mmCIF file of C-alpha atoms and ligand atoms in Angstrom:
data_model
loop_
_atom_site.group_PDB
_atom_site.id
_atom_site.type_symbol
_atom_site.label_atom_id
_atom_site.label_comp_id
_atom_site.label_asym_id
_atom_site.label_seq_id
_atom_site.Cartn_x
_atom_site.Cartn_y
_atom_site.Cartn_z
ATOM 1 C CA MET A 584 7.033 5.328 15.825
ATOM 2 C CA LYS A 585 6.362 2.716 13.183
ATOM 3 C CA PRO A 586 2.832 3.127 11.813
ATOM 4 C CA TYR A 587 0.572 0.330 10.430
ATOM 5 C CA ILE A 588 0.378 0.287 6.701
ATOM 6 C CA SER A 589 -3.251 -0.605 5.266
ATOM 7 C CA ASN A 590 -2.435 -0.974 1.558
ATOM 8 C CA ILE A 591 0.081 -0.590 -1.156
ATOM 9 C CA GLN A 592 -1.731 0.536 -4.296
ATOM 10 C CA ARG A 593 0.025 0.069 -7.648
ATOM 11 C CA PHE A 594 -0.532 2.068 -10.802
ATOM 12 C CA SER A 595 -2.215 5.073 -9.081
ATOM 13 C CA VAL A 596 -2.851 8.024 -11.459
ATOM 14 C CA ASP A 597 -4.509 10.294 -8.953
ATOM 15 C CA ASP A 598 -1.949 10.572 -6.283
ATOM 16 C CA GLY A 599 0.512 13.136 -7.760
ATOM 17 C CA PRO A 600 2.550 13.381 -10.973
ATOM 18 C CA GLY A 601 2.588 10.414 -13.437
ATOM 19 C CA ILE A 602 2.006 6.814 -12.574
ATOM 20 C CA ARG A 603 2.605 6.018 -8.883
ATOM 21 C CA THR A 604 2.768 3.387 -6.260
ATOM 22 C CA THR A 605 0.832 4.764 -3.232
ATOM 23 C CA VAL A 606 1.319 3.525 0.307
ATOM 24 C CA PHE A 607 -1.375 4.027 2.906
ATOM 25 C CA LEU A 608 -0.404 4.695 6.528
ATOM 26 C CA LYS A 609 -3.023 4.217 9.268
ATOM 27 C CA GLY A 610 -3.891 6.931 11.821
ATOM 28 C CA CYS A 611 -5.287 10.331 11.240
ATOM 29 C CA ASN A 612 -5.991 13.444 13.401
ATOM 30 C CA LEU A 613 -8.863 14.678 11.298
ATOM 31 C CA ARG A 614 -12.406 13.257 11.026
ATOM 32 C CA CYS A 615 -13.534 14.367 7.664
ATOM 33 C CA LEU A 616 -17.194 13.445 7.278
ATOM 34 C CA TRP A 617 -16.642 12.329 3.580
ATOM 35 C CA CYS A 618 -13.424 10.312 4.277
ATOM 36 C CA HIS A 619 -12.772 7.980 1.491
ATOM 37 C CA ASN A 620 -10.319 5.731 3.491
ATOM 38 C CA PRO A 621 -12.070 5.200 6.760
ATOM 39 C CA GLU A 622 -9.946 2.077 7.293
ATOM 40 C CA CYS A 623 -6.943 4.518 7.674
ATOM 41 C CA ILE A 624 -8.598 6.576 10.516
ATOM 42 C CA ASP A 625 -7.733 4.236 13.348
ATOM 43 C CA PRO A 626 -3.910 3.760 14.027
ATOM 44 C CA GLY A 627 -4.201 0.144 14.984
ATOM 45 C CA ILE A 628 -5.205 -3.049 13.059
ATOM 46 C CA THR A 629 -8.720 -2.972 11.835
ATOM 47 C CA LEU A 630 -10.847 -6.213 11.436
ATOM 48 C CA GLN A 631 -12.826 -6.170 8.224
ATOM 49 C CA LEU A 632 -15.951 -8.189 7.361
ATOM 50 C CA ILE A 633 -17.288 -8.343 3.852
ATOM 51 C CA ARG A 634 -20.911 -9.240 4.741
ATOM 52 C CA GLN A 635 -21.802 -10.194 1.246
ATOM 53 C CA SER A 636 -19.355 -12.980 1.336
ATOM 54 C CA CYS A 637 -20.197 -14.239 4.839
ATOM 55 C CA THR A 638 -22.328 -17.437 4.756
ATOM 56 C CA LEU A 639 -23.056 -17.297 8.457
ATOM 57 C CA CYS A 640 -21.290 -20.634 8.984
ATOM 58 C CA GLY A 641 -20.177 -19.660 12.475
ATOM 59 C CA LYS A 642 -16.589 -21.000 12.085
ATOM 60 C CA CYS A 643 -15.191 -17.535 13.249
ATOM 61 C CA ALA A 644 -17.140 -17.728 16.317
ATOM 62 C CA SER A 645 -15.974 -21.171 17.218
ATOM 63 C CA LYS A 646 -12.228 -20.133 16.649
ATOM 64 C CA CYS A 647 -12.298 -16.694 18.473
ATOM 65 C CA GLN A 648 -11.102 -16.956 22.133
ATOM 66 C CA HIS A 649 -12.436 -13.491 22.694
ATOM 67 C CA GLY A 650 -16.157 -13.717 22.065
ATOM 68 C CA VAL A 651 -16.066 -11.250 19.159
ATOM 69 C CA HIS A 652 -18.456 -12.958 16.829
ATOM 70 C CA SER A 653 -22.110 -13.585 17.379
ATOM 71 C CA PHE A 654 -25.038 -14.180 15.282
ATOM 72 C CA LYS A 655 -28.827 -13.314 15.105
ATOM 73 C CA MET A 656 -29.997 -16.171 12.797
ATOM 74 C CA GLU A 657 -33.575 -14.752 12.507
ATOM 75 C CA THR A 658 -32.218 -11.831 10.686
ATOM 76 C CA GLY A 659 -29.177 -13.363 9.241
ATOM 77 C CA THR A 660 -26.921 -10.856 11.069
ATOM 78 C CA HIS A 661 -23.324 -11.357 11.801
ATOM 79 C CA ARG A 662 -22.421 -9.189 14.838
ATOM 80 C CA MET A 663 -18.987 -8.329 16.074
ATOM 81 C CA ASP A 664 -17.766 -6.983 19.379
ATOM 82 C CA ARG A 665 -14.760 -5.151 17.905
ATOM 83 C CA ALA A 666 -13.647 -3.698 21.141
ATOM 84 C CA SER A 667 -12.756 -7.318 22.401
ATOM 85 C CA CYS A 668 -10.756 -8.114 19.253
ATOM 86 C CA VAL A 669 -6.970 -8.632 19.789
ATOM 87 C CA ALA A 670 -6.265 -9.077 16.119
ATOM 88 C CA CYS A 671 -4.798 -12.558 16.560
ATOM 89 C CA GLY A 672 -5.957 -13.492 13.049
ATOM 90 C CA GLU A 673 -7.528 -16.893 13.968
ATOM 91 C CA CYS A 674 -11.002 -16.188 12.550
ATOM 92 C CA VAL A 675 -9.456 -14.768 9.418
ATOM 93 C CA TYR A 676 -7.424 -17.894 8.830
ATOM 94 C CA TYR A 677 -10.282 -20.378 9.400
ATOM 95 C CA CYS A 678 -13.086 -18.283 7.430
ATOM 96 C CA PRO A 679 -13.890 -20.650 4.517
ATOM 97 C CA ALA A 680 -15.515 -17.672 2.658
ATOM 98 C CA SER A 681 -12.632 -15.335 2.966
ATOM 99 C CA ALA A 682 -14.931 -12.806 4.330
ATOM 100 C CA LEU A 683 -12.675 -11.666 7.123
ATOM 101 C CA SER A 684 -9.273 -9.727 6.977
ATOM 102 C CA LEU A 685 -7.128 -7.697 9.182
ATOM 103 C CA ILE A 686 -6.052 -4.373 7.817
ATOM 104 C CA GLY A 687 -2.826 -3.173 9.040
ATOM 105 C CA LYS A 688 0.826 -4.388 8.822
ATOM 106 C CA LYS A 689 4.127 -2.894 10.059
ATOM 107 C CA TRP A 690 7.059 -2.733 7.762
ATOM 108 C CA GLU A 691 10.670 -1.848 8.439
ATOM 109 C CA PRO A 692 11.497 1.082 6.021
ATOM 110 C CA ALA A 693 14.074 -0.841 4.066
ATOM 111 C CA ASP A 694 11.555 -3.785 3.542
ATOM 112 C CA LEU A 695 8.798 -1.316 2.444
ATOM 113 C CA VAL A 696 10.926 0.427 -0.018
ATOM 114 C CA ALA A 697 12.219 -2.903 -1.600
ATOM 115 C CA VAL A 698 8.413 -3.757 -2.326
ATOM 116 C CA LEU A 699 7.711 -0.276 -3.631
ATOM 117 C CA LEU A 700 10.625 -0.270 -5.979
ATOM 118 C CA LYS A 701 9.547 -3.389 -7.644
ATOM 119 C CA ASP A 702 7.309 -0.888 -9.648
ATOM 120 C CA TRP A 703 10.088 1.662 -10.729
ATOM 121 C CA ARG A 704 9.982 0.627 -14.411
ATOM 122 C CA TYR A 705 6.438 1.906 -14.714
ATOM 123 C CA PHE A 706 7.125 5.206 -13.075
ATOM 124 C CA GLY A 707 8.631 6.877 -16.190
ATOM 125 C CA GLU A 708 9.851 10.388 -16.079
ATOM 126 C CA ASP A 709 7.128 11.893 -13.700
ATOM 127 C CA GLY A 710 5.876 9.041 -11.598
ATOM 128 C CA GLY A 711 7.163 7.630 -8.320
ATOM 129 C CA VAL A 712 5.899 6.883 -4.835
ATOM 130 C CA THR A 713 3.235 8.720 -2.882
ATOM 131 C CA ILE A 714 3.169 8.256 0.841
ATOM 132 C CA SER A 715 -0.522 8.737 1.900
ATOM 133 C CA GLY A 716 -2.944 7.870 4.635
ATOM 134 C CA GLY A 717 -4.497 8.507 7.140
ATOM 135 C CA GLU A 718 -2.077 11.142 7.867
ATOM 136 C CA PRO A 719 1.503 10.263 7.007
ATOM 137 C CA MET A 720 2.865 13.445 8.706
ATOM 138 C CA LEU A 721 1.866 11.971 12.127
ATOM 139 C CA TYR A 722 5.045 9.823 11.574
ATOM 140 C CA PRO A 723 7.658 12.245 10.377
ATOM 141 C CA ASP A 724 10.720 10.046 11.321
ATOM 142 C CA TYR A 725 9.331 6.905 9.716
ATOM 143 C CA VAL A 726 8.378 8.934 6.591
ATOM 144 C CA ALA A 727 11.754 10.475 6.411
ATOM 145 C CA ALA A 728 13.407 7.242 6.682
ATOM 146 C CA VAL A 729 11.280 5.709 3.786
ATOM 147 C CA ALA A 730 11.579 8.867 1.726
ATOM 148 C CA SER A 731 15.422 9.045 2.094
ATOM 149 C CA LEU A 732 15.760 5.468 0.932
ATOM 150 C CA LEU A 733 13.658 6.158 -2.061
ATOM 151 C CA LYS A 734 15.721 9.310 -2.852
ATOM 152 C CA ASP A 735 18.915 7.161 -2.628
ATOM 153 C CA GLU A 736 17.443 5.298 -5.604
ATOM 154 C CA ASP A 737 16.609 8.566 -7.357
ATOM 155 C CA ASN A 738 12.778 8.156 -7.142
ATOM 156 C CA ASP A 739 10.212 10.951 -7.013
ATOM 157 C CA VAL A 740 8.525 11.085 -3.709
ATOM 158 C CA CYS A 741 5.186 12.718 -2.830
ATOM 159 C CA ILE A 742 3.386 13.190 0.544
ATOM 160 C CA ASP A 743 -0.251 13.332 0.771
ATOM 161 C CA THR A 744 -1.099 15.420 3.824
ATOM 162 C CA ALA A 745 -3.958 17.378 5.350
ATOM 163 C CA GLY A 746 -1.157 19.704 6.994
ATOM 164 C CA CYS A 747 -2.461 19.603 10.568
ATOM 165 C CA VAL A 748 0.916 18.789 12.474
ATOM 166 C CA PRO A 749 3.693 20.922 14.018
ATOM 167 C CA PHE A 750 5.748 22.446 11.222
ATOM 168 C CA GLU A 751 8.831 20.700 12.601
ATOM 169 C CA SER A 752 7.324 17.548 11.346
ATOM 170 C CA PHE A 753 7.537 18.929 7.747
ATOM 171 C CA GLU A 754 11.072 20.234 8.445
ATOM 172 C CA LYS A 755 12.043 16.552 9.018
ATOM 173 C CA VAL A 756 10.775 15.231 5.675
ATOM 174 C CA MET A 757 11.406 18.105 3.406
ATOM 175 C CA PRO A 758 14.892 17.238 2.311
ATOM 176 C CA TYR A 759 13.675 14.009 0.782
ATOM 177 C CA VAL A 760 10.314 14.963 -0.634
ATOM 178 C CA ASP A 761 9.740 16.151 -4.250
ATOM 179 C CA HIS A 762 6.016 17.322 -3.972
ATOM 180 C CA PHE A 763 3.571 17.786 -1.120
ATOM 181 C CA LEU A 764 -0.126 17.024 -2.022
ATOM 182 C CA TYR A 765 -1.677 19.401 0.339
ATOM 183 C CA ASP A 766 -5.436 19.630 1.249
ATOM 184 C CA VAL A 767 -7.196 22.918 1.546
ATOM 185 C CA LYS A 768 -10.789 21.610 2.243
ATOM 186 C CA ILE A 769 -12.683 24.437 3.508
ATOM 187 C CA TRP A 770 -11.967 28.247 4.192
ATOM 188 C CA THR A 771 -14.589 29.060 6.789
ATOM 189 C CA GLU A 772 -12.993 27.948 10.090
ATOM 190 C CA SER A 773 -16.302 27.152 11.873
ATOM 191 C CA LYS A 774 -17.358 24.915 8.937
ATOM 192 C CA HIS A 775 -13.818 23.311 8.835
ATOM 193 C CA ILE A 776 -14.186 22.289 12.454
ATOM 194 C CA GLU A 777 -17.647 20.959 11.895
ATOM 195 C CA ALA A 778 -16.745 18.897 9.031
ATOM 196 C CA THR A 779 -13.154 17.772 9.878
ATOM 197 C CA GLY A 780 -12.985 18.091 13.649
ATOM 198 C CA VAL A 781 -10.128 20.538 13.581
ATOM 199 C CA SER A 782 -9.464 24.218 12.918
ATOM 200 C CA ASN A 783 -7.821 25.208 9.678
ATOM 201 C CA LYS A 784 -5.532 27.789 11.200
ATOM 202 C CA LEU A 785 -2.488 25.581 11.632
ATOM 203 C CA ILE A 786 -3.146 24.005 8.204
ATOM 204 C CA LEU A 787 -3.089 27.337 6.423
ATOM 205 C CA GLU A 788 -0.028 28.581 8.551
ATOM 206 C CA ASN A 789 1.893 25.338 7.484
ATOM 207 C CA LEU A 790 1.027 25.884 3.945
ATOM 208 C CA ARG A 791 2.369 29.436 3.898
ATOM 209 C CA LYS A 792 5.736 28.261 5.589
ATOM 210 C CA LEU A 793 6.075 25.368 3.151
ATOM 211 C CA CYS A 794 5.664 27.668 0.166
ATOM 212 C CA GLU A 795 8.109 30.102 1.786
ATOM 213 C CA ALA A 796 10.583 27.380 2.257
ATOM 214 C CA GLY A 797 10.533 26.567 -1.443
ATOM 215 C CA ALA A 798 8.657 23.317 -1.343
ATOM 216 C CA SER A 799 6.830 22.022 -4.433
ATOM 217 C CA VAL A 800 3.081 22.075 -3.305
ATOM 218 C CA ILE A 801 0.118 20.749 -5.126
ATOM 219 C CA ILE A 802 -3.134 21.936 -3.531
ATOM 220 C CA ARG A 803 -6.165 19.540 -3.435
ATOM 221 C CA THR A 804 -9.579 20.738 -2.633
ATOM 222 C CA PRO A 805 -12.501 18.199 -2.552
ATOM 223 C CA VAL A 806 -15.605 19.953 -3.764
ATOM 224 C CA ILE A 807 -18.503 18.950 -1.669
ATOM 225 C CA MET A 808 -21.919 20.701 -2.066
ATOM 226 C CA GLU A 809 -22.924 20.715 1.482
ATOM 227 C CA TRP A 810 -19.557 22.058 2.912
ATOM 228 C CA ASN A 811 -17.792 24.195 0.365
ATOM 229 C CA GLY A 812 -20.132 24.121 -2.600
ATOM 230 C CA GLY A 813 -20.823 27.981 -2.168
ATOM 231 C CA LEU A 814 -18.661 29.915 -4.371
ATOM 232 C CA ALA A 815 -17.607 32.277 -1.461
ATOM 233 C CA GLU A 816 -15.483 29.482 -0.246
ATOM 234 C CA PHE A 817 -13.462 29.307 -3.639
ATOM 235 C CA ASP A 818 -13.210 33.071 -3.663
ATOM 236 C CA GLU A 819 -11.460 32.963 -0.201
ATOM 237 C CA ILE A 820 -9.203 30.049 -0.915
ATOM 238 C CA SER A 821 -8.080 31.398 -4.220
ATOM 239 C CA ARG A 822 -7.548 34.712 -2.762
ATOM 240 C CA PHE A 823 -5.289 33.195 -0.082
ATOM 241 C CA LEU A 824 -3.346 31.318 -2.691
ATOM 242 C CA SER A 825 -3.210 34.277 -4.944
ATOM 243 C CA ASN A 826 -1.497 36.330 -2.175
ATOM 244 C CA LEU A 827 1.128 33.492 -1.912
ATOM 245 C CA HIS A 828 1.829 33.763 -5.580
ATOM 246 C CA ASP A 829 2.079 37.446 -5.421
ATOM 247 C CA SER A 830 4.684 37.158 -2.609
ATOM 248 C CA GLY A 831 6.858 34.851 -4.844
ATOM 249 C CA HIS A 832 5.957 31.652 -2.996
ATOM 250 C CA GLY A 833 3.156 30.155 -5.025
ATOM 251 C CA VAL A 834 1.979 26.606 -5.290
ATOM 252 C CA ASP A 835 2.696 24.502 -8.413
ATOM 253 C CA LEU A 836 -0.703 23.262 -9.062
ATOM 254 C CA ILE A 837 -4.314 23.518 -7.625
ATOM 255 C CA GLN A 838 -6.661 20.490 -8.162
ATOM 256 C CA LEU A 839 -10.266 20.557 -7.576
ATOM 257 C CA LEU A 840 -11.651 17.227 -7.031
ATOM 258 C CA PRO A 841 -15.439 16.658 -7.461
ATOM 259 C CA TYR A 842 -16.794 14.560 -4.455
ATOM 260 C CA HIS A 843 -17.662 11.076 -5.199
ATOM 261 C CA ALA A 844 -19.112 8.194 -3.119
ATOM 262 C CA TYR A 845 -16.600 5.396 -3.771
ATOM 263 C CA GLY A 846 -15.561 4.991 -0.158
ATOM 264 C CA VAL A 847 -19.063 4.723 1.285
ATOM 265 C CA GLY A 848 -19.181 0.898 1.174
ATOM 266 C CA LYS A 849 -16.202 0.552 3.295
ATOM 267 C CA TYR A 850 -17.677 2.041 6.441
ATOM 268 C CA ASP A 851 -20.004 -0.863 7.301
ATOM 269 C CA ASN A 852 -17.091 -3.473 6.540
ATOM 270 C CA ILE A 853 -15.082 -1.998 9.373
ATOM 271 C CA GLY A 854 -17.885 -1.264 11.845
ATOM 272 C CA LYS A 855 -17.922 2.429 11.192
ATOM 273 C CA VAL A 856 -21.072 4.723 10.531
ATOM 274 C CA ASN A 857 -20.937 6.769 7.410
ATOM 275 C CA GLN A 858 -22.452 10.022 8.682
ATOM 276 C CA ILE A 859 -23.299 11.431 5.215
ATOM 277 C CA LYS A 860 -24.902 8.787 3.145
ATOM 278 C CA ASP A 861 -26.708 11.280 0.797
ATOM 279 C CA HIS A 862 -23.944 13.635 -0.501
ATOM 280 C CA THR A 863 -24.898 15.200 -3.819
ATOM 281 C CA PRO A 864 -22.112 15.275 -6.303
ATOM 282 C CA PRO A 865 -21.267 18.728 -7.480
ATOM 283 C CA THR A 866 -22.564 19.801 -10.834
ATOM 284 C CA ASP A 867 -20.216 20.380 -13.785
ATOM 285 C CA GLU A 868 -21.595 23.994 -13.799
ATOM 286 C CA LEU A 869 -20.327 24.397 -10.331
ATOM 287 C CA MET A 870 -16.989 22.786 -10.899
ATOM 288 C CA GLU A 871 -16.517 25.202 -13.773
ATOM 289 C CA GLN A 872 -17.437 28.250 -11.644
ATOM 290 C CA ALA A 873 -15.183 27.213 -8.861
ATOM 291 C CA LEU A 874 -12.366 26.748 -11.394
ATOM 292 C CA GLN A 875 -12.978 30.205 -12.823
ATOM 293 C CA LYS A 876 -12.247 31.679 -9.368
ATOM 294 C CA TYR A 877 -8.608 30.479 -9.549
ATOM 295 C CA LEU A 878 -8.075 31.106 -13.228
ATOM 296 C CA GLU A 879 -9.259 34.635 -13.097
ATOM 297 C CA LYS A 880 -6.474 35.224 -10.454
ATOM 298 C CA GLY A 881 -4.059 33.706 -12.750
ATOM 299 C CA LEU A 882 -3.505 30.587 -10.694
ATOM 300 C CA PRO A 883 -2.518 27.201 -12.120
ATOM 301 C CA ALA A 884 -5.714 25.354 -11.368
ATOM 302 C CA ARG A 885 -7.613 22.442 -13.083
ATOM 303 C CA ILE A 886 -10.443 20.136 -12.377
ATOM 304 C CA LYS A 887 -8.879 16.926 -11.114
HETATM 305 S S1 SF4 B 106 -16.151 -17.875 9.296
HETATM 306 FE FE1 SF4 B 106 -16.493 -16.402 7.532
HETATM 307 S S2 SF4 B 106 -18.232 -17.107 6.447
HETATM 308 FE FE2 SF4 B 106 -18.290 -18.156 8.457
HETATM 309 S S3 SF4 B 106 -19.658 -16.826 9.718
HETATM 310 FE FE3 SF4 B 106 -17.480 -16.163 10.133
HETATM 311 S S4 SF4 B 106 -17.130 -14.607 8.587
HETATM 312 FE FE4 SF4 B 106 -18.907 -15.621 7.903
HETATM 313 S S1 SF4 B 107 -8.872 -11.585 15.069
HETATM 314 FE FE1 SF4 B 107 -8.592 -13.044 16.730
HETATM 315 S S2 SF4 B 107 -9.617 -11.893 18.538
HETATM 316 FE FE2 SF4 B 107 -10.095 -10.743 16.648
HETATM 317 S S3 SF4 B 107 -12.102 -11.682 16.207
HETATM 318 FE FE3 SF4 B 107 -10.678 -12.800 15.058
HETATM 319 S S4 SF4 B 107 -10.224 -14.536 16.303
HETATM 320 FE FE4 SF4 B 107 -11.091 -13.063 17.507
#
């Protein structure tokens, strides 16, 4: 299945080793409450409205054949019945303020790779391409096709995944992937279900299998006070990773990522509700204490 792609981001420095170009695939099987890429949750095309740019001129309503746009002039509110949108793009084309856009485009693997490789001069020794999302591992055949073309040109390939897919999907892409950026978000299963919508059992099992298969894995744990801000969480995660190391199948790096609220503004633009508006960023002290849990077990961990 060919996924929709929401964005191609150049000069990424937080998506794996070195300078990278990151491609974001739409569609995700988790529902993390703190998601920074909510435009990548739905697999289809997403209609986006930047409310600050909208002048309430009404052009979109006059062009839309499906009655999606309406206005409440007393309050200056632009309403949208998104369920009726068929993503024809008419309103986007005619909006004089460029307030509307459609997020999501399908690319043939070869066409996508041709665009990604325009940046190869900037990749240097360590950089390359990261395939992210959403959950790219929902599309293992497509990812394998893109990654194999990138490897044909001797590029470094990362997959950014939450790991909640059948292991057979990993087996399809592994021959073409240099590193997996692998999320271990929360240890306690009940909290994991509450915060992401899924159990972490399959995720941890896949991580163990990936390490045993000799894959290069970089663990990423977002530090979110309300969900894993207790040090007991880091005790457990670091113990699990330490056991992997002791069995000779360790991970390459562990990154602790302090929560930030950069993605919050995106929710309203795409008609989603951000359920946790008031997140508290973790303190420097907590980040250091969490890091110590890994370092004291001899694990290769760092903040960010
Ligand atoms: S056409 Fe653009 S500026 Fe005019 S009401 Fe629609 S979104 Fe707003
Ligand atoms: S994309 Fe097409 S169907 Fe959707 S709101 Fe715009 S004009 Fe209407």
